[in-house]
């Protein structure tokens, strides 16, 4: 009898441990598909003819000291979100060989540095948002069907997966600010209209769960900290994006949209840098030929081009995933767990 009891207890613990383990390893969504600029690029530009390429030390110093093409010292925001969703890091589309392309079911990264929503926002060769979506279309029409066989399995995969889009900064820095040919409000409307059209293409391909990033305070780059005139020009974009994504959700049946307002959140970091562990938020950690800081966790900016440090990206990832300040109308965890309407 005693032995039997012992066995029961043991068996309960074993089962419990087994199920807990399985549960922990199970991803929250089937895949994370990533679209964007240097904020998310994890190696696509390594394969392109451009000066916007960072496959050299010390980029990646905190990514096992490997310069993968990520524009920061460690993981990108997209990497950090993938980890929180318990997914592998989505590989760069241009880094996949033909045969690998249709073996990846957990998401792909199409982001490309120095590129934008508009095709003429660019430096040299890069993947504009249209080009990124063209490659995603190829994944959906050529690669994924080989893995899923049945059409409804693929449709489920696409509708439950998350689409992370972070692009628009270069439409200001490499385009609008060179020219200022429209009023700021008009340009924001125009950009968001273009972005919406491209998002509809993703929806038509089967995407339903969207995360759309705004443009940060571009007036606060390490070189000019902070040009409030520039910030005021960029600001309408974040405000309009929040409204537009909610319109899209109403318009596109079964879709769920969240927007990330990094513009507003950055005020918090600016007002209380020490609270977030930063000693100086205007100075970059790394300046080519000049310095590489000793403690990378103390710096908001990683390089002089305004790319953020992994420490800063972790703050954004933590709050947008499970907090309440950055994302509207819900955080990423809630988006991941929500049933499709
Ligand atoms: C990191 O990589 C650089 C460049 O390849 C090398 O010089 C350095 O010694 C490496 N650091 C460590 C800690 O391995
Ligand atoms: C986008 O710009 C590139 C480089 O200027 C050009 O080669 C390409 O044709 C453009 N694509 C479209 C669709 O306009
Ligand atoms: C300047 O503005 C025009 C008209 O809006 C636009 O077509 C062009 O691409 C812009 N030029 C640059 C260098 O951004
Ligand atoms: C701030 O940005 C505005 C808009 O681009 C520009 O006209 C102005 O010269 C900048 N001011 C400084 C101090 O750089
Ligand atoms: C941050 O660093 C910059 C550049 O070295 C310097 O001008 C500024 O005074 C520093 N700010 C603080 C708060 O230490």
PDB file of C-alpha atoms in Angstrom, residues 39-287:
ATOM      1  CA  UNK A  39      16.042  48.320 -36.607  1.00  0.00           C
ATOM      2  CA  UNK A  40      15.193  44.736 -37.539  1.00  0.00           C
ATOM      3  CA  UNK A  41      17.657  43.775 -40.311  1.00  0.00           C
ATOM      4  CA  UNK A  42      19.606  40.714 -39.181  1.00  0.00           C
ATOM      5  CA  UNK A  43      21.741  40.071 -42.238  1.00  0.00           C
ATOM      6  CA  UNK A  44      19.756  40.820 -45.400  1.00  0.00           C
ATOM      7  CA  UNK A  45      21.951  43.795 -46.298  1.00  0.00           C
ATOM      8  CA  UNK A  46      25.068  41.608 -46.054  1.00  0.00           C
ATOM      9  CA  UNK A  47      23.932  40.245 -49.414  1.00  0.00           C
ATOM     10  CA  UNK A  48      23.336  43.611 -51.082  1.00  0.00           C
ATOM     11  CA  UNK A  49      25.487  46.277 -52.698  1.00  0.00           C
ATOM     12  CA  UNK A  50      25.278  48.982 -50.045  1.00  0.00           C
ATOM     13  CA  UNK A  51      27.365  50.907 -47.551  1.00  0.00           C
ATOM     14  CA  UNK A  52      24.601  50.313 -44.971  1.00  0.00           C
ATOM     15  CA  UNK A  53      26.149  47.049 -43.882  1.00  0.00           C
ATOM     16  CA  UNK A  54      27.438  46.209 -40.417  1.00  0.00           C
ATOM     17  CA  UNK A  55      29.004  42.765 -40.655  1.00  0.00           C
ATOM     18  CA  UNK A  56      32.122  43.923 -38.820  1.00  0.00           C
ATOM     19  CA  UNK A  57      33.272  44.060 -35.211  1.00  0.00           C
ATOM     20  CA  UNK A  58      32.144  45.450 -32.781  1.00  0.00           C
ATOM     21  CA  UNK A  59      28.579  45.090 -34.145  1.00  0.00           C
ATOM     22  CA  UNK A  60      27.382  41.867 -32.550  1.00  0.00           C
ATOM     23  CA  UNK A  61      29.879  42.039 -29.677  1.00  0.00           C
ATOM     24  CA  UNK A  62      27.052  40.873 -27.401  1.00  0.00           C
ATOM     25  CA  UNK A  63      25.682  38.429 -29.972  1.00  0.00           C
ATOM     26  CA  UNK A  64      28.331  35.775 -29.219  1.00  0.00           C
ATOM     27  CA  UNK A  65      30.783  38.326 -30.608  1.00  0.00           C
ATOM     28  CA  UNK A  66      29.432  37.604 -34.112  1.00  0.00           C
ATOM     29  CA  UNK A  67      28.813  40.407 -36.600  1.00  0.00           C
ATOM     30  CA  UNK A  68      25.738  38.990 -38.274  1.00  0.00           C
ATOM     31  CA  UNK A  69      24.538  42.195 -39.896  1.00  0.00           C
ATOM     32  CA  UNK A  70      22.454  43.299 -36.922  1.00  0.00           C
ATOM     33  CA  UNK A  71      22.742  47.083 -36.458  1.00  0.00           C
ATOM     34  CA  UNK A  72      23.353  46.832 -32.722  1.00  0.00           C
ATOM     35  CA  UNK A  73      25.653  45.224 -30.163  1.00  0.00           C
ATOM     36  CA  UNK A  74      23.363  42.290 -29.389  1.00  0.00           C
ATOM     37  CA  UNK A  75      19.906  41.101 -30.340  1.00  0.00           C
ATOM     38  CA  UNK A  76      17.445  43.209 -32.288  1.00  0.00           C
ATOM     39  CA  UNK A  77      13.956  44.074 -31.059  1.00  0.00           C
ATOM     40  CA  UNK A  78      12.575  41.438 -33.460  1.00  0.00           C
ATOM     41  CA  UNK A  79      14.896  38.801 -31.932  1.00  0.00           C
ATOM     42  CA  UNK A  80      13.791  39.715 -28.420  1.00  0.00           C
ATOM     43  CA  UNK A  81      10.113  39.416 -29.381  1.00  0.00           C
ATOM     44  CA  UNK A  82      10.747  36.044 -31.080  1.00  0.00           C
ATOM     45  CA  UNK A  83      12.331  34.765 -27.850  1.00  0.00           C
ATOM     46  CA  UNK A  84       9.373  35.971 -25.793  1.00  0.00           C
ATOM     47  CA  UNK A  85       7.040  34.160 -28.211  1.00  0.00           C
ATOM     48  CA  UNK A  86       9.276  31.071 -27.646  1.00  0.00           C
ATOM     49  CA  UNK A  87      10.201  30.967 -31.313  1.00  0.00           C
ATOM     50  CA  UNK A  88      13.638  30.547 -32.894  1.00  0.00           C
ATOM     51  CA  UNK A  89      15.163  33.792 -34.217  1.00  0.00           C
ATOM     52  CA  UNK A  90      13.679  34.300 -37.706  1.00  0.00           C
ATOM     53  CA  UNK A  91      16.551  33.948 -40.223  1.00  0.00           C
ATOM     54  CA  UNK A  92      17.261  36.673 -42.820  1.00  0.00           C
ATOM     55  CA  UNK A  93      15.493  35.887 -46.094  1.00  0.00           C
ATOM     56  CA  UNK A  94      18.541  36.656 -48.246  1.00  0.00           C
ATOM     57  CA  UNK A  95      20.709  34.438 -46.036  1.00  0.00           C
ATOM     58  CA  UNK A  96      18.667  31.336 -46.833  1.00  0.00           C
ATOM     59  CA  UNK A  97      19.741  29.043 -49.619  1.00  0.00           C
ATOM     60  CA  UNK A  98      17.022  27.880 -52.008  1.00  0.00           C
ATOM     61  CA  UNK A  99      16.486  24.554 -50.280  1.00  0.00           C
ATOM     62  CA  UNK A 100      16.444  26.122 -46.796  1.00  0.00           C
ATOM     63  CA  UNK A 101      13.767  28.593 -47.858  1.00  0.00           C
ATOM     64  CA  UNK A 102      10.980  26.072 -47.649  1.00  0.00           C
ATOM     65  CA  UNK A 103      12.160  24.371 -44.482  1.00  0.00           C
ATOM     66  CA  UNK A 104      11.513  27.345 -42.229  1.00  0.00           C
ATOM     67  CA  UNK A 105       8.066  27.274 -40.641  1.00  0.00           C
ATOM     68  CA  UNK A 106       8.689  29.540 -37.662  1.00  0.00           C
ATOM     69  CA  UNK A 107       9.105  32.815 -39.519  1.00  0.00           C
ATOM     70  CA  UNK A 108      11.488  34.746 -41.744  1.00  0.00           C
ATOM     71  CA  UNK A 109      13.007  38.216 -41.522  1.00  0.00           C
ATOM     72  CA  UNK A 110      12.775  40.377 -44.671  1.00  0.00           C
ATOM     73  CA  UNK A 111      13.986  43.666 -43.082  1.00  0.00           C
ATOM     74  CA  UNK A 112      16.666  45.742 -44.764  1.00  0.00           C
ATOM     75  CA  UNK A 113      18.735  48.654 -43.456  1.00  0.00           C
ATOM     76  CA  UNK A 114      18.635  52.130 -45.068  1.00  0.00           C
ATOM     77  CA  UNK A 115      15.297  51.430 -46.738  1.00  0.00           C
ATOM     78  CA  UNK A 116      11.751  52.685 -46.355  1.00  0.00           C
ATOM     79  CA  UNK A 117       8.058  52.504 -47.086  1.00  0.00           C
ATOM     80  CA  UNK A 118       8.594  54.605 -50.219  1.00  0.00           C
ATOM     81  CA  UNK A 119      10.878  53.173 -52.846  1.00  0.00           C
ATOM     82  CA  UNK A 120      12.914  56.372 -53.129  1.00  0.00           C
ATOM     83  CA  UNK A 121      13.763  56.432 -49.400  1.00  0.00           C
ATOM     84  CA  UNK A 122      17.035  54.545 -49.656  1.00  0.00           C
ATOM     85  CA  UNK A 123      20.822  54.423 -49.701  1.00  0.00           C
ATOM     86  CA  UNK A 124      22.098  52.176 -52.485  1.00  0.00           C
ATOM     87  CA  UNK A 125      20.706  48.686 -52.813  1.00  0.00           C
ATOM     88  CA  UNK A 126      18.145  47.661 -50.194  1.00  0.00           C
ATOM     89  CA  UNK A 127      14.800  45.906 -49.873  1.00  0.00           C
ATOM     90  CA  UNK A 128      12.010  48.478 -49.894  1.00  0.00           C
ATOM     91  CA  UNK A 129       8.803  47.430 -48.170  1.00  0.00           C
ATOM     92  CA  UNK A 130       7.355  46.469 -51.576  1.00  0.00           C
ATOM     93  CA  UNK A 131      10.358  44.254 -52.277  1.00  0.00           C
ATOM     94  CA  UNK A 132      10.119  42.663 -48.822  1.00  0.00           C
ATOM     95  CA  UNK A 133       6.462  41.858 -49.452  1.00  0.00           C
ATOM     96  CA  UNK A 134       7.328  40.508 -52.898  1.00  0.00           C
ATOM     97  CA  UNK A 135       9.745  38.050 -51.204  1.00  0.00           C
ATOM     98  CA  UNK A 136       7.131  37.147 -48.608  1.00  0.00           C
ATOM     99  CA  UNK A 137       4.665  36.491 -51.448  1.00  0.00           C
ATOM    100  CA  UNK A 138       7.231  34.134 -52.918  1.00  0.00           C
ATOM    101  CA  UNK A 139       7.566  32.349 -49.552  1.00  0.00           C
ATOM    102  CA  UNK A 140       3.776  31.953 -49.390  1.00  0.00           C
ATOM    103  CA  UNK A 141       3.299  30.821 -52.975  1.00  0.00           C
ATOM    104  CA  UNK A 142       6.458  28.770 -53.538  1.00  0.00           C
ATOM    105  CA  UNK A 143       7.929  27.611 -50.223  1.00  0.00           C
ATOM    106  CA  UNK A 144       5.245  27.179 -47.565  1.00  0.00           C
ATOM    107  CA  UNK A 145       2.904  25.011 -49.704  1.00  0.00           C
ATOM    108  CA  UNK A 146       5.673  22.386 -49.908  1.00  0.00           C
ATOM    109  CA  UNK A 147       5.644  22.148 -46.105  1.00  0.00           C
ATOM    110  CA  UNK A 148       1.963  22.332 -45.377  1.00  0.00           C
ATOM    111  CA  UNK A 149       0.523  20.278 -48.186  1.00  0.00           C
ATOM    112  CA  UNK A 150      -3.090  21.023 -47.386  1.00  0.00           C
ATOM    113  CA  UNK A 151      -4.201  24.576 -48.124  1.00  0.00           C
ATOM    114  CA  UNK A 152      -6.217  24.947 -44.913  1.00  0.00           C
ATOM    115  CA  UNK A 153      -3.176  24.025 -42.767  1.00  0.00           C
ATOM    116  CA  UNK A 154      -1.205  26.799 -44.426  1.00  0.00           C
ATOM    117  CA  UNK A 155      -4.087  29.247 -44.065  1.00  0.00           C
ATOM    118  CA  UNK A 156      -4.214  28.495 -40.322  1.00  0.00           C
ATOM    119  CA  UNK A 157      -0.464  28.933 -40.012  1.00  0.00           C
ATOM    120  CA  UNK A 158      -0.599  32.320 -41.741  1.00  0.00           C
ATOM    121  CA  UNK A 159      -3.596  33.615 -39.815  1.00  0.00           C
ATOM    122  CA  UNK A 160      -2.260  32.667 -36.379  1.00  0.00           C
ATOM    123  CA  UNK A 161       1.260  33.971 -37.000  1.00  0.00           C
ATOM    124  CA  UNK A 162       2.429  37.473 -36.098  1.00  0.00           C
ATOM    125  CA  UNK A 163       3.542  40.099 -38.642  1.00  0.00           C
ATOM    126  CA  UNK A 164       5.934  42.636 -37.146  1.00  0.00           C
ATOM    127  CA  UNK A 165       6.417  45.776 -39.238  1.00  0.00           C
ATOM    128  CA  UNK A 166       8.882  48.495 -38.210  1.00  0.00           C
ATOM    129  CA  UNK A 167       9.633  50.935 -40.990  1.00  0.00           C
ATOM    130  CA  UNK A 168       9.244  54.654 -41.751  1.00  0.00           C
ATOM    131  CA  UNK A 169      12.246  56.365 -40.109  1.00  0.00           C
ATOM    132  CA  UNK A 170      14.185  56.433 -43.382  1.00  0.00           C
ATOM    133  CA  UNK A 171      11.198  57.944 -45.185  1.00  0.00           C
ATOM    134  CA  UNK A 172      11.905  60.934 -42.957  1.00  0.00           C
ATOM    135  CA  UNK A 173      15.685  60.909 -42.620  1.00  0.00           C
ATOM    136  CA  UNK A 174      16.581  59.869 -46.176  1.00  0.00           C
ATOM    137  CA  UNK A 175      13.670  61.511 -47.930  1.00  0.00           C
ATOM    138  CA  UNK A 176      11.422  64.055 -46.228  1.00  0.00           C
ATOM    139  CA  UNK A 177      14.163  65.975 -44.389  1.00  0.00           C
ATOM    140  CA  UNK A 178      16.163  66.377 -47.607  1.00  0.00           C
ATOM    141  CA  UNK A 179      13.311  68.050 -49.276  1.00  0.00           C
ATOM    142  CA  UNK A 180      10.397  68.969 -46.955  1.00  0.00           C
ATOM    143  CA  UNK A 181       8.188  69.247 -50.016  1.00  0.00           C
ATOM    144  CA  UNK A 182       4.921  68.722 -48.098  1.00  0.00           C
ATOM    145  CA  UNK A 183       3.445  69.809 -44.792  1.00  0.00           C
ATOM    146  CA  UNK A 184       4.324  67.354 -41.972  1.00  0.00           C
ATOM    147  CA  UNK A 185       0.667  66.328 -41.567  1.00  0.00           C
ATOM    148  CA  UNK A 186       0.318  65.694 -45.287  1.00  0.00           C
ATOM    149  CA  UNK A 187       3.469  63.631 -45.443  1.00  0.00           C
ATOM    150  CA  UNK A 188       2.402  61.512 -42.466  1.00  0.00           C
ATOM    151  CA  UNK A 189      -0.989  60.891 -44.147  1.00  0.00           C
ATOM    152  CA  UNK A 190       0.718  60.001 -47.411  1.00  0.00           C
ATOM    153  CA  UNK A 191       3.192  57.609 -45.769  1.00  0.00           C
ATOM    154  CA  UNK A 192       0.492  55.895 -43.727  1.00  0.00           C
ATOM    155  CA  UNK A 193      -1.700  55.519 -46.816  1.00  0.00           C
ATOM    156  CA  UNK A 194       1.175  53.825 -48.660  1.00  0.00           C
ATOM    157  CA  UNK A 195       1.894  51.616 -45.666  1.00  0.00           C
ATOM    158  CA  UNK A 196      -1.775  50.624 -45.397  1.00  0.00           C
ATOM    159  CA  UNK A 197      -1.880  49.498 -49.018  1.00  0.00           C
ATOM    160  CA  UNK A 198       1.102  47.266 -48.437  1.00  0.00           C
ATOM    161  CA  UNK A 199      -0.409  45.879 -45.234  1.00  0.00           C
ATOM    162  CA  UNK A 200      -3.539  44.987 -47.232  1.00  0.00           C
ATOM    163  CA  UNK A 201      -1.372  42.886 -49.534  1.00  0.00           C
ATOM    164  CA  UNK A 202      -0.176  40.914 -46.489  1.00  0.00           C
ATOM    165  CA  UNK A 203      -3.786  40.544 -45.359  1.00  0.00           C
ATOM    166  CA  UNK A 204      -4.797  39.237 -48.799  1.00  0.00           C
ATOM    167  CA  UNK A 205      -2.055  36.627 -48.495  1.00  0.00           C
ATOM    168  CA  UNK A 206      -3.556  35.434 -45.187  1.00  0.00           C
ATOM    169  CA  UNK A 207      -1.946  37.590 -42.469  1.00  0.00           C
ATOM    170  CA  UNK A 208      -4.259  38.585 -39.592  1.00  0.00           C
ATOM    171  CA  UNK A 209      -2.205  39.538 -36.512  1.00  0.00           C
ATOM    172  CA  UNK A 210      -0.233  42.736 -37.061  1.00  0.00           C
ATOM    173  CA  UNK A 211       2.180  44.780 -34.953  1.00  0.00           C
ATOM    174  CA  UNK A 212       3.041  48.128 -36.541  1.00  0.00           C
ATOM    175  CA  UNK A 213       5.821  50.306 -35.147  1.00  0.00           C
ATOM    176  CA  UNK A 214       5.805  54.094 -35.224  1.00  0.00           C
ATOM    177  CA  UNK A 215       8.734  56.416 -35.882  1.00  0.00           C
ATOM    178  CA  UNK A 216      10.800  57.365 -32.831  1.00  0.00           C
ATOM    179  CA  UNK A 217      11.974  60.898 -31.941  1.00  0.00           C
ATOM    180  CA  UNK A 218      14.309  61.307 -34.899  1.00  0.00           C
ATOM    181  CA  UNK A 219      15.274  64.753 -33.626  1.00  0.00           C
ATOM    182  CA  UNK A 220      17.107  62.977 -30.814  1.00  0.00           C
ATOM    183  CA  UNK A 221      19.990  61.308 -32.588  1.00  0.00           C
ATOM    184  CA  UNK A 222      23.492  61.319 -31.078  1.00  0.00           C
ATOM    185  CA  UNK A 223      24.529  64.114 -33.424  1.00  0.00           C
ATOM    186  CA  UNK A 224      21.625  66.436 -32.577  1.00  0.00           C
ATOM    187  CA  UNK A 225      20.228  65.818 -29.123  1.00  0.00           C
ATOM    188  CA  UNK A 226      17.409  66.862 -29.311  1.00  0.00           C
ATOM    189  CA  UNK A 227      16.139  68.939 -32.226  1.00  0.00           C
ATOM    190  CA  UNK A 228      12.555  69.531 -31.145  1.00  0.00           C
ATOM    191  CA  UNK A 229      11.636  71.071 -34.512  1.00  0.00           C
ATOM    192  CA  UNK A 230      12.423  67.714 -36.111  1.00  0.00           C
ATOM    193  CA  UNK A 231      10.517  65.858 -33.418  1.00  0.00           C
ATOM    194  CA  UNK A 232       7.412  67.965 -34.023  1.00  0.00           C
ATOM    195  CA  UNK A 233       7.618  67.175 -37.747  1.00  0.00           C
ATOM    196  CA  UNK A 234       7.736  63.427 -37.077  1.00  0.00           C
ATOM    197  CA  UNK A 235       5.190  63.372 -34.267  1.00  0.00           C
ATOM    198  CA  UNK A 236       1.960  63.282 -36.358  1.00  0.00           C
ATOM    199  CA  UNK A 237       3.045  59.944 -37.807  1.00  0.00           C
ATOM    200  CA  UNK A 238       2.713  58.087 -34.476  1.00  0.00           C
ATOM    201  CA  UNK A 239      -0.622  59.687 -33.684  1.00  0.00           C
ATOM    202  CA  UNK A 240      -2.097  58.987 -37.112  1.00  0.00           C
ATOM    203  CA  UNK A 241      -0.703  55.467 -37.181  1.00  0.00           C
ATOM    204  CA  UNK A 242      -2.594  54.523 -34.037  1.00  0.00           C
ATOM    205  CA  UNK A 243      -5.886  55.740 -35.529  1.00  0.00           C
ATOM    206  CA  UNK A 244      -5.219  54.175 -38.920  1.00  0.00           C
ATOM    207  CA  UNK A 245      -4.362  50.729 -37.580  1.00  0.00           C
ATOM    208  CA  UNK A 246      -7.658  50.677 -35.682  1.00  0.00           C
ATOM    209  CA  UNK A 247      -9.469  51.657 -38.895  1.00  0.00           C
ATOM    210  CA  UNK A 248      -7.718  48.850 -40.719  1.00  0.00           C
ATOM    211  CA  UNK A 249      -8.837  46.386 -38.054  1.00  0.00           C
ATOM    212  CA  UNK A 250     -12.470  47.416 -38.638  1.00  0.00           C
ATOM    213  CA  UNK A 251     -12.059  47.334 -42.388  1.00  0.00           C
ATOM    214  CA  UNK A 252     -10.178  44.033 -42.741  1.00  0.00           C
ATOM    215  CA  UNK A 253     -12.448  41.334 -41.414  1.00  0.00           C
ATOM    216  CA  UNK A 254     -10.858  39.067 -38.813  1.00  0.00           C
ATOM    217  CA  UNK A 255      -7.693  41.134 -38.425  1.00  0.00           C
ATOM    218  CA  UNK A 256      -6.135  42.322 -35.161  1.00  0.00           C
ATOM    219  CA  UNK A 257      -3.807  45.320 -35.102  1.00  0.00           C
ATOM    220  CA  UNK A 258      -1.615  46.810 -32.442  1.00  0.00           C
ATOM    221  CA  UNK A 259       0.585  49.862 -32.844  1.00  0.00           C
ATOM    222  CA  UNK A 260       3.733  50.641 -30.887  1.00  0.00           C
ATOM    223  CA  UNK A 261       4.171  54.279 -29.894  1.00  0.00           C
ATOM    224  CA  UNK A 262       7.895  54.559 -29.218  1.00  0.00           C
ATOM    225  CA  UNK A 263       7.701  58.328 -29.816  1.00  0.00           C
ATOM    226  CA  UNK A 264       5.783  58.941 -26.579  1.00  0.00           C
ATOM    227  CA  UNK A 265       7.602  56.284 -24.599  1.00  0.00           C
ATOM    228  CA  UNK A 266      10.970  57.843 -25.377  1.00  0.00           C
ATOM    229  CA  UNK A 267       9.961  60.907 -23.323  1.00  0.00           C
ATOM    230  CA  UNK A 268      10.045  58.656 -20.257  1.00  0.00           C
ATOM    231  CA  UNK A 269      13.574  57.536 -20.978  1.00  0.00           C
ATOM    232  CA  UNK A 270      14.616  61.110 -21.751  1.00  0.00           C
ATOM    233  CA  UNK A 271      13.143  62.415 -18.490  1.00  0.00           C
ATOM    234  CA  UNK A 272      14.577  59.707 -16.242  1.00  0.00           C
ATOM    235  CA  UNK A 273      17.491  57.965 -17.966  1.00  0.00           C
ATOM    236  CA  UNK A 274      18.950  56.704 -14.660  1.00  0.00           C
ATOM    237  CA  UNK A 275      15.707  54.887 -13.837  1.00  0.00           C
ATOM    238  CA  UNK A 276      16.390  52.794 -16.949  1.00  0.00           C
ATOM    239  CA  UNK A 277      20.066  52.315 -16.171  1.00  0.00           C
ATOM    240  CA  UNK A 278      21.483  54.827 -18.644  1.00  0.00           C
ATOM    241  CA  UNK A 279      24.194  57.263 -17.601  1.00  0.00           C
ATOM    242  CA  UNK A 280      24.212  59.256 -20.847  1.00  0.00           C
ATOM    243  CA  UNK A 281      21.500  58.923 -23.470  1.00  0.00           C
ATOM    244  CA  UNK A 282      22.958  61.286 -26.071  1.00  0.00           C
ATOM    245  CA  UNK A 283      26.378  59.704 -26.474  1.00  0.00           C
ATOM    246  CA  UNK A 284      26.705  56.504 -28.506  1.00  0.00           C
ATOM    247  CA  UNK A 285      28.599  53.580 -27.018  1.00  0.00           C
ATOM    248  CA  UNK A 286      30.542  52.980 -30.194  1.00  0.00           C
ATOM    249  CA  UNK A 287      32.143  55.564 -32.457  1.00  0.00           C
TER     250      UNK A 287
END
